Every structure is written in C-alpha cells, then in structure tokens.
C-alpha cells in the first residue's frame, strides 16, 4: 500500500503500513484515539435517531458525565429543558437534510446543560458524515462562557458609544441652533454699523468683525449639518431633481465668489432628472464647488457631467493647490484639514465629512484624485436607477429663465418675535433704503396685512410663537389679497423646513438663519422684480 498524506494540526504527516520513518496504520489509529480522548473540545457522535454513539473524556470536564453514561442516551441530555422542543425540530431537520450542511461544519452559540442541571454558553461545531448508508453527526462542544461575556461586553460598549454619539449630535444640534439667533443679531448690527460708519478706521474694524462673524456662521452651519446627518434624523425625501436647473442655481450662487477670486467657473449639465433629495444633493455640490473655489488661486473651476456604464458622473475639477496623495484618504474625516499652504483658516474641516455622509444617504459614490500644486478632481457617481431623461417642459422652463431686473421702491413687512433680531433687521433694511414696518407677533402681522399694497414684501421668521409660523403669515396675506404677495421666510433649520413644505409656494424664498445680509437683499430684489412683472401683466 502506498503512502497517504493528511493534514494534522497544520503539519503534514505520512502513513505507511510498513516501516519508519512513516507511522503505521495501527499507530495512526492510536494517535486518533488519543486525540479524540484528550481533545480540548467535548466530542460526541450521534446517529440519525439523535442517540449518542461516542463521547470522549472531555465530556466529563464539561458536562460532568462519564463517557459510558452517555452512550445510547438522547443528545437532549445536553439541552436545557426549555429548549428541548425547539432542539428536537432542529435535529429532525438536520437529519432529514444533512446535505446542505455536509460541506462545512456549523457553529452555533447556545446553552448546554450539565449533569447537575447548571447551564453554560456553548459553542458547538457540527460535522455530518456517513459510514456506508448510515448518517452520523460529530459535534465538538466547548465552553463559550468567556466568549459570550466578551461579546456581551462588546455589545454593551458599542451601545454605550452609540448613545454617547447620539447625545453629542443632539447637543451639537441644539447648541448650534440656539446660537443662531444671537449671531443673527450681531450680523445684522454689524452690517448696519458698516453702512452708518463714515470713519475709515471704524470701517476697517467692522470689516474684521464681519469676517469673524462669517467664520462663526460657517462653523455653526457645518456643525448643525453634520450633527443632523450623523444623528440619523435625516430621511432623504426623493423627488425628481432636474439637473440643469440645479446646476444653474449652483452657478448663480458661486458666480460672484468666482469673480471676486478672478477664477473662471464653468458649469455644464446633461438633460437628466435625478431622483434624489433636492436639499442634500445641492448641499453636496455646494461643498464641493465651495472647496474647489476656496483652494484654487488661479485658473478655473468646472462642473461637468457625463455618463459612464449607465451611471451619471458629476465631476468637479479645479486647477488649485491639490492634495498630497497620503492625505487623500483622510480628508473625508471630520475636522481633518491638510493645511499645506496655510489654508486651514479657510474652513472648519467639515465640508467633505458632510459630502461623505450625504453621499452615503443618497447612494452616491465619491471619488477624488489630485495632483499636488496642479489640480483636484472630485467625481460623484449617481447610479443608473436614480436617473431619468428630462421631459420637454423641464427643458423649456430652463430656457425661459431670465435675469431679474432692477428693484422697484420696496416696502417690507417684517415679522419677527425676537426683539434683538427684529430691531437689527429693521435697522439694516432701513439703511438699505427700504421702508420697513415691523410686527412682533402673528397677531400684529395679521392686523397689518390689509394695508399691504403692490411693491410690498413680507420678511418673516419661521418660528413666530408656539402656534404660528412665517409661512402662515404669507398664506394669510395671500388669502386677504387674493394674489401671490411675495415673501421671504427665515429659518434656523432650513433643510427641515424645506422638507415640510408639501407644495411649492410661488413667489417666496426661504433663507437660512443667521441670514447672509447680501443674500437677503438679493432675495428681496429678485422677488420684487418678479412681482412687478406679475403686476404689469395683470394691469395690462
Ligand atoms: P475645510 O472646511 O477645511 O475646507 P473640508 O472637509 O471641506 O474642510 O476639506 C478637508 C480638507 O481637504 C481641506 O482642509 C483641504 O485641505 C482639503 N481640500 C478639500 N477640497 C480641496 C480642493 N478642491 N483642493 C485642495 N484641497 C482640498
């Protein structure tokens, strides 16, 4: 008989019936016996009726039975009584269909019963085999109490970490939200003082103050965004988002920043609709284009679209400072900033963490490549399932969009319940040459609504009191005048507000608090231009 090879404890051994150095079959039989007896696992073999046909010595240590006491007994002696019915079903199922399990051993974590009735967490490995036609199952059983304890400790630690993380996110969300109101006041007062000051030195101080307020605002907004995303509070609201329109808005938002930085901004879209969350999608693009402009000193920033293997790719490319290859992995971490060119002060290190979270929520993929000192390219890949060809009306709507014309003389009805914010906004708007009337509550606003005329616009805080919102003021004004009185609603939690609006409200805009003073003036200008056009048409 030839030499057989087998694998024992990871090493090769050879067996021969004849002479050394090979071991004989008899020796092998003895080795096998020895291994079976002294295995660290309790080993039992049961037949197809669930009766124990073999048990090694380790069963004594583990279960307190002698091996000979077990022979011929049902395997259920090892099963705590409360599990016996269920176990019986498992055994019959296993015996009826062992094929699917013959390929590999099965491990199960369950409880086993000792001879004295006590129980322990057991790790059990099952391996079915046949001798002739007869089916047997070998079971290796070990005490898994320690593993169970470690598992329990791990689960508890993970739950605790998740709880702490949720608490952190809640704290961040609340703190950053509550800080918005006072920051709003400071911002408006700063803008008002800038308009009032004739003194160059004071103006320069105010400019510095404005920059500090801007960076605080950016930090607050980013903190609020990331904490909302991380807390799992955001459920994407998927709608058809027409890509050319969204990219047009993006261009409009960043055009002036590009001009100030003397950079070329090129945006080109494909005529597709993406089924996704409009607010989150926009936020993702905003962060990428914002970064591209921020980290580019000369050249251009482009946003291009193309199709690849059925997916829609949006590529944001810049000719900026680039990112070192060893940092590419880390830049998506919270608060991570590269700072190769003293650029840290430009941001807070949350933009790409927001991009990562949003992409995860929307099932987008993000890829980044960069050449240091030359360029960075971020590619968003949107799966085919979320893309649809645009319908003709959508295309027509974009073509017919026009730049708003110059503002007419405008009167503002300001509705704001916070005294500080109301006073500062009123002052700021008046200094901008607007006529302002203020209401400190829904009731006060309601009383003023009948006096609104053409050329009037409402600027209202969203949260007015426990039972009224700025949107209600807007809707009430429309009911009173039977036309779309233009209005701007300011909110500390814009993404949530936008989500709650079931139907679009025409001639209105929603701005985030603390409001960017330029954005507020721009919104007033745009709405008034549109309203004047509407009025012209009606009068014609
Ligand atoms: P930050 O608020 O600092 O911009 P981000 O999370 O948006 O934070 O980005 C993390 C870091 O990645 C940035 O600090 C910057 O160093 C680097 N980075 C991001 N985008 C670009 C880019 N387009 N070009 C060069 N560096 C970039």
XYZ file of C-alpha atoms and ligand atoms in Angstrom:
567
model
C 0.000 0.000 0.000
C 1.269 3.410 -0.906
C 1.858 6.415 1.241
C -1.155 8.510 2.349
C -0.941 12.155 3.137
C -3.073 14.015 5.565
C -3.037 17.314 7.340
C -2.745 17.175 11.098
C -2.643 20.303 13.203
C -1.437 22.207 10.207
C 1.583 19.893 9.572
C 1.975 17.143 7.016
C 2.342 13.584 8.193
C 2.755 10.411 6.158
C 1.328 6.987 6.876
C 2.695 3.661 5.775
C 1.827 0.070 6.696
C 5.476 -0.931 6.580
C 8.364 0.785 8.339
C 9.595 4.001 9.922
C 10.121 6.919 9.489
C 6.420 6.664 8.467
C 3.833 5.761 11.062
C 1.793 2.615 10.656
C -1.991 2.380 10.382
C -2.091 0.901 13.880
C -0.102 3.800 15.209
C -2.388 6.181 13.394
C -5.406 4.508 14.976
C -3.828 5.020 18.372
C -2.970 8.629 17.679
C -6.555 9.210 16.582
C -7.868 7.578 19.759
C -5.540 9.725 21.853
C -6.544 12.886 20.072
C -10.213 12.087 20.428
C -9.862 11.402 24.124
C -7.780 14.405 25.002
C -9.311 16.947 22.634
C -9.918 20.297 24.374
C -13.465 20.091 22.983
C -16.009 17.608 24.231
C -16.595 15.354 21.231
C -19.733 13.301 20.762
C -21.038 11.381 17.789
C -24.777 10.889 17.397
C -26.641 8.686 14.978
C -29.619 9.536 12.811
C -32.022 8.993 15.746
C -30.175 11.551 17.863
C -28.650 8.887 20.129
C -25.118 9.316 21.439
C -22.818 6.668 19.987
C -19.480 8.038 21.118
C -18.281 10.524 23.743
C -14.686 11.424 24.614
C -13.184 12.013 28.056
C -13.558 15.795 27.854
C -17.356 15.434 28.244
C -16.634 14.664 31.896
C -14.887 18.011 32.421
C -17.533 19.906 30.545
C -20.776 18.129 31.419
C -19.965 16.037 34.480
C -20.959 12.726 32.795
C -18.629 9.756 32.276
C -18.482 8.850 28.558
C -20.017 5.409 29.180
C -23.007 7.025 30.992
C -23.898 8.822 27.795
C -23.767 6.014 25.250
C -27.226 5.237 23.896
C -28.763 8.332 25.526
C -30.518 11.006 23.503
C -28.402 14.051 22.735
C -31.141 16.022 24.501
C -29.430 15.313 27.840
C -27.197 18.249 26.899
C -30.118 20.531 26.075
C -31.765 22.639 28.821
C -35.408 21.577 29.169
C -36.834 24.890 27.950
C -35.083 24.431 24.599
C -35.856 20.758 24.074
C -38.908 21.078 21.814
C -37.087 23.509 19.544
C -33.936 21.416 19.578
C -35.904 18.290 18.607
C -37.159 20.109 15.497
C -33.632 21.220 14.616
C -32.294 17.673 14.942
C -35.067 16.209 12.732
C -34.497 18.966 10.158
C -30.783 18.353 10.208
C -31.105 14.606 9.859
C -33.702 14.977 7.082
C -31.460 17.264 5.070
C -27.852 16.981 6.084
C -26.525 17.553 2.579
C -26.587 21.307 2.732
C -24.525 21.150 5.899
C -22.112 18.481 4.907
C -19.906 20.918 3.111
C -18.679 22.614 6.221
C -19.063 22.480 9.932
C -21.779 24.570 11.566
C -21.183 26.690 14.598
C -23.988 27.683 16.866
C -23.948 29.665 20.096
C -26.426 28.246 22.528
C -26.823 26.993 26.037
C -25.906 23.491 27.189
C -26.920 21.648 30.368
C -24.529 19.894 32.732
C -25.285 16.671 34.639
C -26.037 18.776 37.761
C -28.609 20.850 35.832
C -26.483 24.005 35.607
C -26.101 25.674 32.230
C -23.302 27.274 30.269
C -22.951 29.124 26.960
C -21.700 26.529 24.499
C -20.000 26.848 21.150
C -20.966 23.833 19.066
C -19.458 22.732 15.763
C -21.345 20.099 13.786
C -19.921 17.877 11.076
C -22.143 15.230 9.472
C -20.548 12.163 7.941
C -21.657 8.775 6.613
C -20.425 5.286 7.223
C -21.966 3.273 4.432
C -25.591 4.372 4.242
C -25.734 5.460 7.866
C -25.636 9.109 8.793
C -23.746 10.326 11.854
C -23.074 13.753 13.195
C -19.903 14.602 15.073
C -20.324 17.504 17.488
C -17.424 19.400 19.067
C -18.662 21.322 22.085
C -16.747 23.899 24.099
C -17.485 26.241 26.957
C -18.098 29.625 25.301
C -18.944 31.493 28.509
C -15.855 33.642 28.231
C -16.518 34.426 24.578
C -20.139 35.167 25.426
C -19.051 37.502 28.220
C -16.661 39.327 25.884
C -19.394 39.511 23.234
C -21.873 40.924 25.740
C -19.270 43.447 26.899
C -18.591 44.449 23.284
C -22.275 44.875 22.515
C -22.733 46.948 25.688
C -19.693 49.083 24.833
C -20.944 49.660 21.300
C -24.391 50.626 22.533
C -22.840 52.993 25.045
C -20.657 54.566 22.320
C -23.672 54.958 20.047
C -25.656 56.524 22.897
C -22.805 58.939 23.607
C -22.529 59.764 19.929
C -26.250 60.461 19.687
C -26.045 62.653 22.778
C -23.133 64.548 21.214
C -25.063 65.032 17.981
C -28.139 66.220 19.900
C -26.054 68.620 21.920
C -24.359 69.995 18.820
C -27.663 70.371 17.012
C -29.293 72.191 19.936
C -26.311 74.361 20.751
C -25.667 75.430 17.187
C -29.347 76.055 16.610
C -29.734 78.221 19.700
C -26.618 80.188 18.884
C -28.077 81.275 15.573
C -30.472 83.857 16.973
C -27.852 85.987 18.774
C -25.443 85.556 15.883
C -28.129 86.784 13.535
C -28.496 89.932 15.614
C -24.754 90.550 15.704
C -24.502 90.035 11.979
C -27.279 92.461 11.133
C -25.978 95.060 13.572
C -22.523 94.769 12.078
C -23.948 95.275 8.600
C -25.953 98.277 9.847
C -22.941 99.833 11.569
C -20.878 99.343 8.414
C -23.494 101.322 6.463
C -23.549 104.061 9.120
C -19.855 104.469 9.762
C -18.109 107.278 7.927
C -14.854 106.674 9.767
C -12.263 104.642 7.824
C -10.709 103.155 10.963
C -14.040 102.014 12.373
C -14.997 100.636 8.973
C -11.830 98.587 8.892
C -12.546 97.223 12.388
C -16.073 96.381 11.332
C -14.710 94.561 8.299
C -12.592 92.366 10.599
C -15.590 91.818 12.804
C -17.629 90.799 9.769
C -15.016 88.205 8.841
C -15.091 86.761 12.350
C -18.893 86.623 12.230
C -18.705 84.905 8.830
C -16.379 82.200 10.052
C -18.522 81.629 13.164
C -21.563 81.329 10.933
C -19.802 78.836 8.686
C -18.747 76.757 11.666
C -22.251 76.801 13.162
C -23.856 75.822 9.878
C -21.399 72.992 9.303
C -21.793 71.729 12.881
C -25.526 71.758 12.573
C -25.417 69.961 9.224
C -23.047 67.229 10.305
C -24.787 66.643 13.635
C -28.137 66.342 11.874
C -26.715 63.938 9.323
C -24.941 61.839 11.928
C -27.836 61.653 14.337
C -29.770 59.798 11.639
C -32.503 62.426 11.892
C -32.467 62.994 8.152
C -34.550 60.755 5.984
C -33.911 61.579 2.309
C -37.050 62.844 0.560
C -36.579 61.654 -3.002
C -38.105 63.726 -5.782
C -37.221 64.276 -9.443
C -34.475 66.907 -9.460
C -33.850 68.421 -12.875
C -30.088 68.531 -13.174
C -29.671 71.606 -15.468
C -31.832 73.660 -13.097
C -29.911 72.566 -10.018
C -26.553 73.265 -11.666
C -27.857 76.639 -12.816
C -28.668 77.533 -9.204
C -25.205 76.374 -8.227
C -23.636 78.591 -10.853
C -25.734 81.546 -9.751
C -24.654 81.044 -6.139
C -20.939 80.753 -6.872
C -20.554 83.140 -9.827
C -19.840 86.165 -7.688
C -17.334 84.306 -5.482
C -15.515 83.109 -8.613
C -15.461 86.667 -9.951
C -14.043 88.040 -6.704
C -11.323 85.380 -6.781
C -10.695 86.026 -10.507
C -11.423 82.399 -11.359
C -13.339 81.025 -14.316
C -16.387 78.998 -13.268
C -17.762 76.684 -15.945
C -20.844 74.581 -15.359
C -22.336 72.231 -17.901
C -25.186 69.817 -17.312
C -26.829 66.894 -19.064
C -30.599 66.947 -19.603
C -31.443 64.400 -16.913
C -33.564 64.253 -13.834
C -32.094 62.628 -10.746
C -34.448 61.005 -8.275
C -32.909 62.154 -5.044
C -33.221 64.515 -2.086
C -33.010 68.011 -3.536
C -31.660 69.723 -0.401
C -28.995 67.129 0.344
C -27.924 66.865 -3.306
C -27.489 70.624 -3.501
C -25.619 70.683 -0.205
C -23.190 68.082 -1.511
C -22.488 70.055 -4.688
C -22.216 73.299 -2.717
C -19.494 71.830 -0.527
C -17.510 70.521 -3.494
C -17.722 73.698 -5.571
C -17.075 75.792 -2.444
C -13.895 73.810 -1.768
C -12.756 73.967 -5.390
C -13.030 77.782 -5.346
C -11.530 78.038 -1.876
C -8.407 76.032 -2.668
C -7.730 77.498 -6.118
C -5.731 80.688 -6.536
C -5.707 80.925 -10.291
C -7.259 79.192 -13.262
C -10.673 77.649 -13.230
C -13.266 75.503 -11.549
C -15.528 73.367 -13.679
C -18.560 71.183 -13.101
C -19.134 68.648 -15.874
C -21.486 65.745 -16.354
C -21.016 62.566 -18.327
C -22.407 59.059 -18.478
C -20.290 56.032 -17.679
C -21.583 52.454 -17.623
C -25.127 53.695 -17.113
C -24.165 55.876 -14.136
C -24.239 59.666 -14.226
C -20.944 61.230 -13.244
C -20.695 64.796 -11.983
C -17.097 65.946 -11.974
C -15.949 68.998 -10.017
C -12.469 69.919 -11.204
C -10.182 72.744 -10.162
C -6.716 73.987 -11.020
C -5.868 74.596 -7.384
C -3.282 73.706 -4.778
C -4.050 69.971 -4.839
C -3.949 67.446 -2.026
C -0.928 65.291 -1.093
C -1.588 61.627 -2.044
C -1.107 60.384 1.530
C -3.835 62.762 2.760
C -6.498 61.807 0.227
C -7.906 59.072 2.477
C -8.192 61.310 5.498
C -9.737 64.465 4.101
C -13.218 62.950 4.403
C -12.767 62.628 8.183
C -14.444 65.153 10.436
C -12.288 68.188 11.269
C -9.411 66.947 9.123
C -7.599 69.710 7.260
C -4.447 69.423 5.200
C -3.019 72.908 5.660
C -0.189 72.622 3.168
C -0.411 76.292 2.246
C -1.687 77.777 5.481
C -5.203 77.176 4.195
C -6.650 75.839 7.458
C -8.249 79.130 8.359
C -10.358 78.912 5.188
C -12.619 76.247 6.577
C -13.551 74.167 9.562
C -12.799 70.710 8.183
C -16.393 69.509 7.988
C -17.249 70.076 4.308
C -16.034 66.744 2.999
C -17.336 64.873 6.050
C -20.754 66.282 5.089
C -20.157 65.205 1.468
C -19.339 61.683 2.648
C -22.434 61.419 4.868
C -24.740 62.852 2.205
C -23.317 60.539 -0.466
C -23.905 57.592 1.847
C -27.516 58.657 2.435
C -28.190 59.195 -1.274
C -26.354 56.066 -2.511
C -23.858 58.139 -4.489
C -20.202 57.206 -4.784
C -17.448 59.780 -4.360
C -14.006 59.515 -5.918
C -11.194 62.014 -5.558
C -7.944 62.377 -7.452
C -5.443 65.177 -7.136
C -2.052 66.355 -8.330
C -0.319 68.472 -5.766
C 0.163 72.051 -6.909
C -1.940 71.486 -10.019
C -5.460 70.172 -9.703
C -8.115 68.276 -7.804
C -10.991 66.332 -9.265
C -13.939 65.003 -7.302
C -16.326 62.674 -9.106
C -19.800 61.919 -7.879
C -21.288 58.792 -9.377
C -25.072 58.540 -9.367
C -26.449 55.043 -10.032
C -28.465 54.396 -13.192
C -31.581 53.589 -11.139
C -31.802 57.229 -9.990
C -31.543 58.798 -13.445
C -34.314 59.622 -15.910
C -34.346 61.555 -19.158
C -35.791 65.057 -18.824
C -39.268 65.858 -20.069
C -39.651 68.742 -22.601
C -41.432 71.055 -20.109
C -38.414 70.966 -17.820
C -36.124 71.951 -20.664
C -38.452 74.770 -21.713
C -38.580 76.083 -18.141
C -34.814 76.489 -18.009
C -34.573 78.179 -21.396
C -37.223 80.728 -20.404
C -35.468 81.716 -17.161
C -34.445 85.327 -17.158
C -32.256 87.554 -15.034
C -34.378 89.647 -12.714
C -34.349 93.361 -13.391
C -33.585 96.260 -11.016
C -35.575 96.608 -7.790
C -38.552 98.935 -7.541
C -39.208 101.034 -4.423
C -39.992 98.404 -1.848
C -41.807 98.284 1.487
C -41.046 95.451 3.846
C -43.409 93.989 6.409
C -41.001 92.431 8.894
C -42.465 89.762 11.189
C -40.050 88.665 13.898
C -40.785 87.813 17.523
C -37.217 88.152 18.822
C -36.720 91.786 19.838
C -32.977 91.869 19.158
C -33.228 90.302 15.718
C -36.229 92.472 14.788
C -34.501 95.692 15.801
C -31.279 94.760 13.953
C -33.066 93.604 10.785
C -35.220 96.729 10.724
C -32.168 98.944 11.125
C -30.275 97.100 8.419
C -33.129 97.185 5.899
C -33.802 100.866 6.550
C -30.159 101.684 5.963
C -30.514 99.894 2.642
C -33.169 102.402 1.706
C -36.171 100.181 2.243
C -39.306 101.244 4.061
C -39.930 98.867 6.949
C -42.917 98.163 9.146
C -42.465 95.626 11.930
C -44.725 93.142 13.659
C -43.618 91.258 16.759
C -46.223 88.507 16.553
C -48.602 86.718 14.233
C -51.482 88.814 15.582
C -49.661 92.098 14.942
C -48.779 90.945 11.427
C -52.380 89.906 10.783
C -53.558 93.374 11.698
C -51.191 94.922 9.164
C -51.957 92.547 6.288
C -54.895 94.509 4.797
C -52.623 97.538 4.371
C -50.190 95.704 2.059
C -50.020 97.090 -1.447
C -48.221 96.308 -4.705
C -44.489 96.616 -4.100
C -44.771 95.280 -0.557
C -42.931 92.197 0.566
C -43.113 90.118 3.738
C -39.945 89.063 5.538
C -40.932 86.692 8.329
C -39.221 84.427 10.812
C -40.459 80.849 10.514
C -40.974 80.189 14.237
C -43.136 83.043 15.497
C -44.668 81.572 18.600
C -45.801 78.180 19.747
C -48.689 78.060 17.297
C -47.791 80.240 14.301
C -45.197 80.326 11.572
C -43.972 82.809 8.988
C -45.471 80.615 6.279
C -48.909 81.157 7.824
C -48.372 84.921 7.654
C -47.544 84.525 3.985
C -50.560 82.342 3.237
C -52.860 84.638 5.202
C -51.614 87.667 3.222
C -52.353 85.784 0.007
C -55.839 84.926 1.183
C -56.517 88.554 2.134
C -55.270 89.977 -1.178
C -56.091 87.080 -3.483
C -52.671 87.247 -5.140
C -49.186 85.903 -4.503
C -47.871 88.550 -2.114
C -44.094 87.967 -2.266
C -42.452 86.738 0.896
C -39.212 85.560 2.442
C -39.203 83.131 5.334
C -36.106 82.861 7.533
C -35.388 79.679 9.388
C -32.722 78.360 11.710
C -33.350 74.876 10.351
C -33.800 75.391 6.645
C -33.372 71.771 5.473
C -36.143 70.567 7.781
C -38.386 73.492 6.843
C -37.914 72.838 3.129
C -38.809 69.202 3.689
C -42.041 70.031 5.481
C -43.364 72.066 2.570
C -45.652 69.749 0.673
C -46.347 72.014 -2.283
C -44.166 74.748 -3.738
C -45.191 78.223 -2.547
C -44.868 80.567 -5.525
C -43.209 83.991 -5.175
C -41.451 83.000 -1.980
C -37.929 82.292 -0.866
C -36.512 80.517 2.137
C -33.279 81.653 3.701
C -31.167 80.186 6.432
C -30.535 81.972 9.725
C -28.200 83.646 10.540
C -29.088 85.268 7.288
C -26.437 86.459 4.903
C -27.281 90.159 4.526
C -26.369 90.193 0.838
C -28.461 87.104 0.212
C -31.431 88.784 1.931
C -31.134 91.887 -0.246
C -30.728 89.762 -3.359
C -33.818 87.707 -2.488
C -35.845 90.890 -1.934
C -34.611 92.244 -5.245
C -35.494 89.094 -7.169
C -38.934 88.678 -5.659
C -39.812 92.320 -6.210
C -38.708 92.167 -9.848
C -40.878 89.103 -10.402
C -43.791 90.672 -8.540
C -43.573 93.852 -10.598
C -43.676 91.809 -13.773
C -46.697 89.920 -12.497
C -48.381 93.241 -11.632
C -47.625 94.654 -15.090
C -49.188 91.609 -16.681
C -52.301 91.820 -14.534
C -52.754 95.528 -15.198
C -52.130 95.109 -18.949
P -12.469 72.638 5.053
O -13.573 73.292 5.809
O -11.145 72.767 5.723
O -12.446 73.031 3.604
P -13.254 70.024 4.113
O -13.726 68.853 4.895
O -14.169 70.578 3.104
O -12.814 71.101 5.168
O -11.913 69.616 3.414
C -10.894 68.980 4.174
C -9.542 69.383 3.651
O -9.340 68.844 2.346
C -9.365 70.878 3.479
O -8.916 71.471 4.676
C -8.332 70.978 2.382
O -7.049 70.885 2.931
C -8.581 69.728 1.554
N -9.359 70.003 0.328
C -10.676 69.818 0.132
N -11.044 70.129 -1.124
C -9.917 70.546 -1.745
C -9.615 71.001 -3.085
N -10.565 71.116 -4.019
N -8.327 71.330 -3.341
C -7.372 71.217 -2.407
N -7.595 70.789 -1.151
C -8.834 70.457 -0.811
